[in-house]
């Protein structure tokens, strides 16, 4: 998945980052262009100034996410083919992430070798492998219980100059314990803290209006977007019994389904021009 999408998924909620969430949640399913004022109004409703919203749109056009066309004195914006591809891939990962899965006991092990003088390449590869959920045992040894991700990792490594890698599919032998492997490869404390914060933020809120549903739905999806990149998605057999991912996933799924109709209806009203005053006043 594109590094830019990863960074904006886990970064601070700047206007352009939240715009990406709006595009994936409300524009991508429409398969049609929207008025520029719709996206400006949506960002204004989330607390940004009209100037900041327009700047985010302009940067997104320059960055190749959006294309713009004039209709009289107004502008219609649509997703570029590249943006559609990235957002569709991101949506698939976001909405499937967190579902319970079973593990067959196999590990995908990657032995990575990068010449010492190519430190920038080594750093980039380490970042990409961590984004993909791999844990490091040191000495260029990376692993994941998701054997099915070998093709994805092959693309990452072959695109890196001067990088050499060997992959194995293996199971743990007589030496060592699974718990020790997990503890050595991943630091899960920060992930737990992020899940706990997500549950605290969204478990007690209820939207009282359609515009509030839009704001909460956008915030919910934006907050959940980071977990496929922060959480290595280890199967339950490798996690503590009290691991908070299932509770957070159930909360996300329930809130998303409950708020979606009102949130999407409000976005369509904004597109039709009936919610412009609401957006400006929010």
PDB file of C-alpha atoms in Angstrom:
ATOM      1  CA  UNK A   1       0.000   0.000   0.000  1.00  0.00           C
ATOM      2  CA  UNK A   2       1.202   3.516  -0.817  1.00  0.00           C
ATOM      3  CA  UNK A   3       3.502   5.067   1.837  1.00  0.00           C
ATOM      4  CA  UNK A   4       1.606   8.368   1.600  1.00  0.00           C
ATOM      5  CA  UNK A   5      -1.618   6.598   2.547  1.00  0.00           C
ATOM      6  CA  UNK A   6       0.114   4.923   5.465  1.00  0.00           C
ATOM      7  CA  UNK A   7       1.519   8.188   6.787  1.00  0.00           C
ATOM      8  CA  UNK A   8      -1.805   9.996   6.556  1.00  0.00           C
ATOM      9  CA  UNK A   9      -3.570   7.082   8.236  1.00  0.00           C
ATOM     10  CA  UNK A  10      -1.457   7.260  11.376  1.00  0.00           C
ATOM     11  CA  UNK A  11      -0.530  10.935  11.400  1.00  0.00           C
ATOM     12  CA  UNK A  12      -2.144  13.839  13.177  1.00  0.00           C
ATOM     13  CA  UNK A  13      -5.628  14.724  11.892  1.00  0.00           C
ATOM     14  CA  UNK A  14      -4.585  17.554   9.561  1.00  0.00           C
ATOM     15  CA  UNK A  15      -7.172  18.772   7.071  1.00  0.00           C
ATOM     16  CA  UNK A  16      -5.706  16.800   4.180  1.00  0.00           C
ATOM     17  CA  UNK A  17      -5.539  13.644   6.267  1.00  0.00           C
ATOM     18  CA  UNK A  18      -9.211  13.932   7.247  1.00  0.00           C
ATOM     19  CA  UNK A  19     -10.063  14.755   3.636  1.00  0.00           C
ATOM     20  CA  UNK A  20      -8.616  11.368   2.711  1.00  0.00           C
ATOM     21  CA  UNK A  21     -11.007   9.732   5.164  1.00  0.00           C
ATOM     22  CA  UNK A  22     -13.962  11.669   3.724  1.00  0.00           C
ATOM     23  CA  UNK A  23     -12.978  10.674   0.194  1.00  0.00           C
ATOM     24  CA  UNK A  24     -12.779   6.996   1.103  1.00  0.00           C
ATOM     25  CA  UNK A  25     -15.921   6.921   3.212  1.00  0.00           C
ATOM     26  CA  UNK A  26     -18.297   9.193   1.290  1.00  0.00           C
ATOM     27  CA  UNK A  27     -16.939   9.907  -2.209  1.00  0.00           C
ATOM     28  CA  UNK A  28     -15.499   6.544  -3.292  1.00  0.00           C
ATOM     29  CA  UNK A  29     -18.837   4.658  -2.894  1.00  0.00           C
ATOM     30  CA  UNK A  30     -20.685   7.295  -4.976  1.00  0.00           C
ATOM     31  CA  UNK A  31     -18.583   6.626  -8.112  1.00  0.00           C
ATOM     32  CA  UNK A  32     -19.288  10.211  -9.179  1.00  0.00           C
ATOM     33  CA  UNK A  33     -17.796  13.676  -8.907  1.00  0.00           C
ATOM     34  CA  UNK A  34     -18.854  16.079  -6.157  1.00  0.00           C
ATOM     35  CA  UNK A  35     -18.923  19.841  -5.896  1.00  0.00           C
ATOM     36  CA  UNK A  36     -15.808  21.407  -4.450  1.00  0.00           C
ATOM     37  CA  UNK A  37     -18.059  23.226  -1.966  1.00  0.00           C
ATOM     38  CA  UNK A  38     -19.264  19.867  -0.652  1.00  0.00           C
ATOM     39  CA  UNK A  39     -15.776  18.851   0.456  1.00  0.00           C
ATOM     40  CA  UNK A  40     -15.041  22.330   1.802  1.00  0.00           C
ATOM     41  CA  UNK A  41     -18.279  22.232   3.793  1.00  0.00           C
ATOM     42  CA  UNK A  42     -17.499  18.763   5.099  1.00  0.00           C
ATOM     43  CA  UNK A  43     -14.105  19.899   6.402  1.00  0.00           C
ATOM     44  CA  UNK A  44     -15.601  23.085   7.867  1.00  0.00           C
ATOM     45  CA  UNK A  45     -18.092  20.932   9.781  1.00  0.00           C
ATOM     46  CA  UNK A  46     -15.096  19.115  11.300  1.00  0.00           C
ATOM     47  CA  UNK A  47     -13.652  22.366  12.634  1.00  0.00           C
ATOM     48  CA  UNK A  48     -11.378  23.606   9.847  1.00  0.00           C
ATOM     49  CA  UNK A  49     -11.546  27.080   8.380  1.00  0.00           C
ATOM     50  CA  UNK A  50     -12.748  27.461   4.780  1.00  0.00           C
ATOM     51  CA  UNK A  51      -9.219  28.588   3.844  1.00  0.00           C
ATOM     52  CA  UNK A  52      -7.625  25.472   5.357  1.00  0.00           C
ATOM     53  CA  UNK A  53     -10.223  23.290   3.630  1.00  0.00           C
ATOM     54  CA  UNK A  54      -9.556  24.877   0.229  1.00  0.00           C
ATOM     55  CA  UNK A  55      -5.814  24.518   0.728  1.00  0.00           C
ATOM     56  CA  UNK A  56      -6.258  20.818   1.499  1.00  0.00           C
ATOM     57  CA  UNK A  57      -8.265  20.402  -1.701  1.00  0.00           C
ATOM     58  CA  UNK A  58      -5.731  22.315  -3.787  1.00  0.00           C
ATOM     59  CA  UNK A  59      -2.875  20.203  -2.432  1.00  0.00           C
ATOM     60  CA  UNK A  60      -4.846  17.045  -3.125  1.00  0.00           C
ATOM     61  CA  UNK A  61      -5.319  18.114  -6.742  1.00  0.00           C
ATOM     62  CA  UNK A  62      -1.601  18.895  -7.063  1.00  0.00           C
ATOM     63  CA  UNK A  63      -0.763  15.610  -5.340  1.00  0.00           C
ATOM     64  CA  UNK A  64      -2.739  13.601  -7.866  1.00  0.00           C
ATOM     65  CA  UNK A  65      -5.569  12.473  -5.567  1.00  0.00           C
ATOM     66  CA  UNK A  66      -8.247  14.613  -7.192  1.00  0.00           C
ATOM     67  CA  UNK A  67      -9.004  16.040 -10.608  1.00  0.00           C
ATOM     68  CA  UNK A  68     -10.996  19.245 -11.022  1.00  0.00           C
ATOM     69  CA  UNK A  69     -13.235  20.536 -13.812  1.00  0.00           C
ATOM     70  CA  UNK A  70     -15.105  23.805 -14.134  1.00  0.00           C
ATOM     71  CA  UNK A  71     -18.883  23.971 -14.433  1.00  0.00           C
ATOM     72  CA  UNK A  72     -19.622  27.635 -14.935  1.00  0.00           C
ATOM     73  CA  UNK A  73     -18.214  29.431 -11.900  1.00  0.00           C
ATOM     74  CA  UNK A  74     -18.155  26.268  -9.811  1.00  0.00           C
ATOM     75  CA  UNK A  75     -15.823  23.260  -9.735  1.00  0.00           C
ATOM     76  CA  UNK A  76     -16.511  19.542  -9.728  1.00  0.00           C
ATOM     77  CA  UNK A  77     -13.855  17.279  -8.251  1.00  0.00           C
ATOM     78  CA  UNK A  78     -13.436  13.564  -8.725  1.00  0.00           C
ATOM     79  CA  UNK A  79     -11.021  10.887  -7.605  1.00  0.00           C
ATOM     80  CA  UNK A  80      -8.169  10.070  -9.928  1.00  0.00           C
ATOM     81  CA  UNK A  81      -7.706   6.446 -10.982  1.00  0.00           C
ATOM     82  CA  UNK A  82      -4.696   6.147  -8.664  1.00  0.00           C
ATOM     83  CA  UNK A  83      -6.661   7.558  -5.729  1.00  0.00           C
ATOM     84  CA  UNK A  84      -9.557   5.173  -6.397  1.00  0.00           C
ATOM     85  CA  UNK A  85      -7.160   2.236  -6.395  1.00  0.00           C
ATOM     86  CA  UNK A  86      -5.457   3.310  -3.175  1.00  0.00           C
ATOM     87  CA  UNK A  87      -8.696   4.118  -1.367  1.00  0.00           C
ATOM     88  CA  UNK A  88     -10.345   0.869  -2.456  1.00  0.00           C
ATOM     89  CA  UNK A  89      -7.356  -1.119  -1.200  1.00  0.00           C
ATOM     90  CA  UNK A  90      -7.363   0.891   2.020  1.00  0.00           C
ATOM     91  CA  UNK A  91     -11.095   0.374   2.545  1.00  0.00           C
ATOM     92  CA  UNK A  92     -10.722  -3.372   2.047  1.00  0.00           C
ATOM     93  CA  UNK A  93      -7.975  -3.516   4.647  1.00  0.00           C
ATOM     94  CA  UNK A  94      -9.725  -1.171   7.084  1.00  0.00           C
ATOM     95  CA  UNK A  95     -13.092  -2.943   7.089  1.00  0.00           C
ATOM     96  CA  UNK A  96     -11.702  -6.472   7.137  1.00  0.00           C
ATOM     97  CA  UNK A  97      -9.103  -5.758   9.795  1.00  0.00           C
ATOM     98  CA  UNK A  98      -9.839  -7.017  13.284  1.00  0.00           C
ATOM     99  CA  UNK A  99     -12.039  -9.953  12.318  1.00  0.00           C
ATOM    100  CA  UNK A 100     -11.192 -13.151  14.227  1.00  0.00           C
ATOM    101  CA  UNK A 101      -8.935 -15.570  12.363  1.00  0.00           C
ATOM    102  CA  UNK A 102      -7.282 -18.899  13.062  1.00  0.00           C
ATOM    103  CA  UNK A 103      -3.587 -19.655  12.788  1.00  0.00           C
ATOM    104  CA  UNK A 104      -2.124 -22.882  11.411  1.00  0.00           C
ATOM    105  CA  UNK A 105       1.113 -22.521  13.397  1.00  0.00           C
ATOM    106  CA  UNK A 106       3.305 -21.521  10.466  1.00  0.00           C
ATOM    107  CA  UNK A 107       5.549 -18.461  10.251  1.00  0.00           C
ATOM    108  CA  UNK A 108       6.769 -16.540   7.245  1.00  0.00           C
ATOM    109  CA  UNK A 109      10.421 -15.757   7.991  1.00  0.00           C
ATOM    110  CA  UNK A 110      12.322 -13.178   5.974  1.00  0.00           C
ATOM    111  CA  UNK A 111      16.114 -12.854   6.032  1.00  0.00           C
ATOM    112  CA  UNK A 112      16.959  -9.380   4.759  1.00  0.00           C
ATOM    113  CA  UNK A 113      20.411  -8.236   3.632  1.00  0.00           C
ATOM    114  CA  UNK A 114      21.225  -4.661   2.624  1.00  0.00           C
ATOM    115  CA  UNK A 115      24.794  -3.372   2.127  1.00  0.00           C
ATOM    116  CA  UNK A 116      26.030  -1.195   4.963  1.00  0.00           C
ATOM    117  CA  UNK A 117      26.503   1.814   2.695  1.00  0.00           C
ATOM    118  CA  UNK A 118      22.803   1.729   1.678  1.00  0.00           C
ATOM    119  CA  UNK A 119      21.471   2.856   5.048  1.00  0.00           C
ATOM    120  CA  UNK A 120      18.614   4.838   3.522  1.00  0.00           C
ATOM    121  CA  UNK A 121      17.403   1.710   1.724  1.00  0.00           C
ATOM    122  CA  UNK A 122      17.672  -0.308   4.928  1.00  0.00           C
ATOM    123  CA  UNK A 123      15.656   2.279   6.864  1.00  0.00           C
ATOM    124  CA  UNK A 124      12.961   2.409   4.186  1.00  0.00           C
ATOM    125  CA  UNK A 125      12.657  -1.381   4.092  1.00  0.00           C
ATOM    126  CA  UNK A 126      12.469  -1.625   7.876  1.00  0.00           C
ATOM    127  CA  UNK A 127       9.650   0.927   7.874  1.00  0.00           C
ATOM    128  CA  UNK A 128       7.746  -0.870   5.128  1.00  0.00           C
ATOM    129  CA  UNK A 129       8.123  -4.268   6.793  1.00  0.00           C
ATOM    130  CA  UNK A 130       6.911  -2.862  10.112  1.00  0.00           C
ATOM    131  CA  UNK A 131       3.915  -1.283   8.311  1.00  0.00           C
ATOM    132  CA  UNK A 132       3.164  -4.725   6.877  1.00  0.00           C
ATOM    133  CA  UNK A 133       3.019  -6.155  10.410  1.00  0.00           C
ATOM    134  CA  UNK A 134       6.340  -7.976  10.503  1.00  0.00           C
ATOM    135  CA  UNK A 135       8.313  -8.184  13.718  1.00  0.00           C
ATOM    136  CA  UNK A 136      12.090  -8.040  13.958  1.00  0.00           C
ATOM    137  CA  UNK A 137      14.262 -10.539  15.787  1.00  0.00           C
ATOM    138  CA  UNK A 138      17.399  -8.552  14.908  1.00  0.00           C
ATOM    139  CA  UNK A 139      20.200  -9.377  12.515  1.00  0.00           C
ATOM    140  CA  UNK A 140      17.967  -8.853   9.491  1.00  0.00           C
ATOM    141  CA  UNK A 141      15.481 -11.549  10.580  1.00  0.00           C
ATOM    142  CA  UNK A 142      11.804 -10.605  10.219  1.00  0.00           C
ATOM    143  CA  UNK A 143       8.718 -12.730  10.693  1.00  0.00           C
ATOM    144  CA  UNK A 144       4.933 -12.783  10.624  1.00  0.00           C
ATOM    145  CA  UNK A 145       2.305 -15.456  11.221  1.00  0.00           C
ATOM    146  CA  UNK A 146       0.584 -14.255   8.011  1.00  0.00           C
ATOM    147  CA  UNK A 147       2.166 -16.596   5.481  1.00  0.00           C
ATOM    148  CA  UNK A 148      -0.246 -15.316   2.820  1.00  0.00           C
ATOM    149  CA  UNK A 149       1.567 -11.969   2.744  1.00  0.00           C
ATOM    150  CA  UNK A 150       4.651 -13.374   1.016  1.00  0.00           C
ATOM    151  CA  UNK A 151       3.634 -11.968  -2.383  1.00  0.00           C
ATOM    152  CA  UNK A 152       3.148  -8.481  -0.895  1.00  0.00           C
ATOM    153  CA  UNK A 153       6.582  -8.646   0.737  1.00  0.00           C
ATOM    154  CA  UNK A 154       8.166  -9.875  -2.487  1.00  0.00           C
ATOM    155  CA  UNK A 155       7.040  -6.673  -4.193  1.00  0.00           C
ATOM    156  CA  UNK A 156       8.419  -4.538  -1.355  1.00  0.00           C
ATOM    157  CA  UNK A 157      11.865  -6.171  -1.427  1.00  0.00           C
ATOM    158  CA  UNK A 158      12.291  -6.433  -5.201  1.00  0.00           C
ATOM    159  CA  UNK A 159      11.542  -2.705  -5.592  1.00  0.00           C
ATOM    160  CA  UNK A 160      14.324  -1.767  -3.150  1.00  0.00           C
ATOM    161  CA  UNK A 161      17.748  -1.241  -4.774  1.00  0.00           C
ATOM    162  CA  UNK A 162      20.597  -3.449  -3.530  1.00  0.00           C
ATOM    163  CA  UNK A 163      18.346  -5.444  -1.170  1.00  0.00           C
ATOM    164  CA  UNK A 164      18.624  -9.218  -0.998  1.00  0.00           C
ATOM    165  CA  UNK A 165      16.148 -11.412   0.825  1.00  0.00           C
ATOM    166  CA  UNK A 166      15.388 -15.058   1.472  1.00  0.00           C
ATOM    167  CA  UNK A 167      12.016 -16.224   2.725  1.00  0.00           C
ATOM    168  CA  UNK A 168      11.063 -19.382   4.594  1.00  0.00           C
ATOM    169  CA  UNK A 169       7.774 -20.847   5.726  1.00  0.00           C
ATOM    170  CA  UNK A 170       8.436 -22.650   8.999  1.00  0.00           C
ATOM    171  CA  UNK A 171       7.094 -23.724  12.376  1.00  0.00           C
ATOM    172  CA  UNK A 172       8.689 -23.339  15.769  1.00  0.00           C
ATOM    173  CA  UNK A 173      10.931 -26.239  16.701  1.00  0.00           C
ATOM    174  CA  UNK A 174      11.798 -27.789  20.060  1.00  0.00           C
ATOM    175  CA  UNK A 175      13.780 -24.766  21.244  1.00  0.00           C
ATOM    176  CA  UNK A 176      12.052 -21.626  22.457  1.00  0.00           C
ATOM    177  CA  UNK A 177       8.501 -20.623  23.287  1.00  0.00           C
ATOM    178  CA  UNK A 178       5.966 -18.819  21.105  1.00  0.00           C
ATOM    179  CA  UNK A 179       5.407 -16.254  23.848  1.00  0.00           C
ATOM    180  CA  UNK A 180       9.111 -15.389  23.852  1.00  0.00           C
ATOM    181  CA  UNK A 181       9.149 -14.991  20.071  1.00  0.00           C
ATOM    182  CA  UNK A 182       6.213 -12.568  20.207  1.00  0.00           C
ATOM    183  CA  UNK A 183       7.758 -10.585  23.075  1.00  0.00           C
ATOM    184  CA  UNK A 184      11.063 -10.274  21.212  1.00  0.00           C
ATOM    185  CA  UNK A 185       9.580  -9.331  17.834  1.00  0.00           C
ATOM    186  CA  UNK A 186       6.812  -6.889  18.764  1.00  0.00           C
ATOM    187  CA  UNK A 187       6.208  -4.206  21.379  1.00  0.00           C
ATOM    188  CA  UNK A 188       2.451  -4.485  21.934  1.00  0.00           C
ATOM    189  CA  UNK A 189       2.115  -2.076  24.872  1.00  0.00           C
ATOM    190  CA  UNK A 190       1.597   0.996  22.680  1.00  0.00           C
ATOM    191  CA  UNK A 191      -0.895  -0.877  20.512  1.00  0.00           C
ATOM    192  CA  UNK A 192      -2.892  -1.798  23.602  1.00  0.00           C
ATOM    193  CA  UNK A 193      -2.889   1.834  24.750  1.00  0.00           C
ATOM    194  CA  UNK A 194      -4.210   2.953  21.351  1.00  0.00           C
ATOM    195  CA  UNK A 195      -7.042   0.403  21.472  1.00  0.00           C
ATOM    196  CA  UNK A 196      -7.963   1.436  24.993  1.00  0.00           C
ATOM    197  CA  UNK A 197      -8.095   5.088  23.918  1.00  0.00           C
ATOM    198  CA  UNK A 198     -10.272   4.216  20.908  1.00  0.00           C
ATOM    199  CA  UNK A 199     -12.780   2.376  23.084  1.00  0.00           C
ATOM    200  CA  UNK A 200     -12.861   5.224  25.583  1.00  0.00           C
ATOM    201  CA  UNK A 201     -13.361   7.847  22.857  1.00  0.00           C
ATOM    202  CA  UNK A 202     -16.273   6.155  21.061  1.00  0.00           C
ATOM    203  CA  UNK A 203     -18.076   3.936  23.546  1.00  0.00           C
ATOM    204  CA  UNK A 204     -20.048   6.717  25.239  1.00  0.00           C
ATOM    205  CA  UNK A 205     -20.891   9.124  22.399  1.00  0.00           C
ATOM    206  CA  UNK A 206     -24.251   9.402  20.628  1.00  0.00           C
ATOM    207  CA  UNK A 207     -24.959  11.812  17.724  1.00  0.00           C
ATOM    208  CA  UNK A 208     -28.071  13.937  18.218  1.00  0.00           C
ATOM    209  CA  UNK A 209     -28.243  15.279  14.650  1.00  0.00           C
ATOM    210  CA  UNK A 210     -27.340  14.128  11.146  1.00  0.00           C
ATOM    211  CA  UNK A 211     -24.407  16.552  11.023  1.00  0.00           C
ATOM    212  CA  UNK A 212     -23.164  15.147  14.338  1.00  0.00           C
ATOM    213  CA  UNK A 213     -23.451  11.642  12.868  1.00  0.00           C
ATOM    214  CA  UNK A 214     -21.275  12.758   9.944  1.00  0.00           C
ATOM    215  CA  UNK A 215     -18.644  14.194  12.272  1.00  0.00           C
ATOM    216  CA  UNK A 216     -18.585  11.133  14.513  1.00  0.00           C
ATOM    217  CA  UNK A 217     -18.562   8.705  11.605  1.00  0.00           C
ATOM    218  CA  UNK A 218     -15.640  10.511  10.000  1.00  0.00           C
ATOM    219  CA  UNK A 219     -13.755  10.615  13.303  1.00  0.00           C
ATOM    220  CA  UNK A 220     -14.517   6.931  13.931  1.00  0.00           C
ATOM    221  CA  UNK A 221     -13.195   5.782  10.561  1.00  0.00           C
ATOM    222  CA  UNK A 222     -10.199   8.102  10.789  1.00  0.00           C
ATOM    223  CA  UNK A 223      -9.278   6.710  14.210  1.00  0.00           C
ATOM    224  CA  UNK A 224      -9.732   3.087  13.102  1.00  0.00           C
ATOM    225  CA  UNK A 225      -7.676   3.625   9.927  1.00  0.00           C
ATOM    226  CA  UNK A 226      -4.411   3.573  11.871  1.00  0.00           C
ATOM    227  CA  UNK A 227      -4.821   0.107  13.395  1.00  0.00           C
ATOM    228  CA  UNK A 228      -3.992  -1.972  10.299  1.00  0.00           C
ATOM    229  CA  UNK A 229      -0.620  -0.179  10.347  1.00  0.00           C
ATOM    230  CA  UNK A 230      -0.023  -0.110  14.119  1.00  0.00           C
ATOM    231  CA  UNK A 231      -1.255  -3.595  15.002  1.00  0.00           C
ATOM    232  CA  UNK A 232       0.656  -6.582  13.512  1.00  0.00           C
ATOM    233  CA  UNK A 233      -2.693  -8.439  13.512  1.00  0.00           C
ATOM    234  CA  UNK A 234      -1.399 -11.441  15.406  1.00  0.00           C
ATOM    235  CA  UNK A 235      -3.856 -14.339  15.680  1.00  0.00           C
ATOM    236  CA  UNK A 236      -5.577 -14.908  19.001  1.00  0.00           C
ATOM    237  CA  UNK A 237      -3.349 -17.860  19.804  1.00  0.00           C
ATOM    238  CA  UNK A 238      -0.399 -15.471  20.098  1.00  0.00           C
ATOM    239  CA  UNK A 239      -2.077 -12.758  22.172  1.00  0.00           C
ATOM    240  CA  UNK A 240      -2.966 -12.307  25.857  1.00  0.00           C
ATOM    241  CA  UNK A 241      -6.478 -13.385  26.804  1.00  0.00           C
ATOM    242  CA  UNK A 242      -7.451  -9.791  27.608  1.00  0.00           C
ATOM    243  CA  UNK A 243      -6.173  -8.321  24.328  1.00  0.00           C
ATOM    244  CA  UNK A 244      -8.497  -5.355  23.488  1.00  0.00           C
ATOM    245  CA  UNK A 245      -8.662  -5.697  19.678  1.00  0.00           C
ATOM    246  CA  UNK A 246     -11.895  -7.714  19.612  1.00  0.00           C
ATOM    247  CA  UNK A 247     -13.733  -5.236  21.827  1.00  0.00           C
ATOM    248  CA  UNK A 248     -12.472  -2.315  19.722  1.00  0.00           C
ATOM    249  CA  UNK A 249     -13.432  -4.074  16.489  1.00  0.00           C
ATOM    250  CA  UNK A 250     -16.922  -4.856  17.736  1.00  0.00           C
ATOM    251  CA  UNK A 251     -17.336  -1.227  18.814  1.00  0.00           C
ATOM    252  CA  UNK A 252     -16.130   0.038  15.440  1.00  0.00           C
ATOM    253  CA  UNK A 253     -18.428  -2.291  13.484  1.00  0.00           C
ATOM    254  CA  UNK A 254     -21.490  -1.457  15.585  1.00  0.00           C
ATOM    255  CA  UNK A 255     -20.965   2.308  15.583  1.00  0.00           C
ATOM    256  CA  UNK A 256     -20.112   2.393  11.885  1.00  0.00           C
ATOM    257  CA  UNK A 257     -23.270   0.511  10.927  1.00  0.00           C
ATOM    258  CA  UNK A 258     -25.435   2.626  13.245  1.00  0.00           C
ATOM    259  CA  UNK A 259     -24.125   6.039  12.165  1.00  0.00           C
ATOM    260  CA  UNK A 260     -23.636   5.391   8.446  1.00  0.00           C
ATOM    261  CA  UNK A 261     -27.185   6.111   7.152  1.00  0.00           C
ATOM    262  CA  UNK A 262     -27.486   9.526   8.817  1.00  0.00           C
ATOM    263  CA  UNK A 263     -23.877  10.455   8.019  1.00  0.00           C
ATOM    264  CA  UNK A 264     -24.222   9.615   4.333  1.00  0.00           C
ATOM    265  CA  UNK A 265     -27.610  11.318   4.092  1.00  0.00           C
ATOM    266  CA  UNK A 266     -26.103  14.506   5.523  1.00  0.00           C
ATOM    267  CA  UNK A 267     -23.210  14.340   3.041  1.00  0.00           C
ATOM    268  CA  UNK A 268     -25.694  13.986   0.173  1.00  0.00           C
ATOM    269  CA  UNK A 269     -27.669  16.957   1.518  1.00  0.00           C
ATOM    270  CA  UNK A 270     -24.432  18.933   1.557  1.00  0.00           C
ATOM    271  CA  UNK A 271     -23.828  17.912  -2.064  1.00  0.00           C
ATOM    272  CA  UNK A 272     -27.355  19.029  -2.969  1.00  0.00           C
ATOM    273  CA  UNK A 273     -26.752  22.373  -1.237  1.00  0.00           C
ATOM    274  CA  UNK A 274     -29.249  21.939   1.587  1.00  0.00           C
ATOM    275  CA  UNK A 275     -26.705  21.641   4.419  1.00  0.00           C
ATOM    276  CA  UNK A 276     -24.367  24.488   3.543  1.00  0.00           C
ATOM    277  CA  UNK A 277     -25.602  26.662   6.407  1.00  0.00           C
ATOM    278  CA  UNK A 278     -25.276  23.754   8.837  1.00  0.00           C
ATOM    279  CA  UNK A 279     -21.698  23.100   7.724  1.00  0.00           C
ATOM    280  CA  UNK A 280     -20.765  26.751   8.024  1.00  0.00           C
ATOM    281  CA  UNK A 281     -22.263  27.000  11.507  1.00  0.00           C
ATOM    282  CA  UNK A 282     -20.851  23.720  12.826  1.00  0.00           C
TER     283      UNK A 282
END
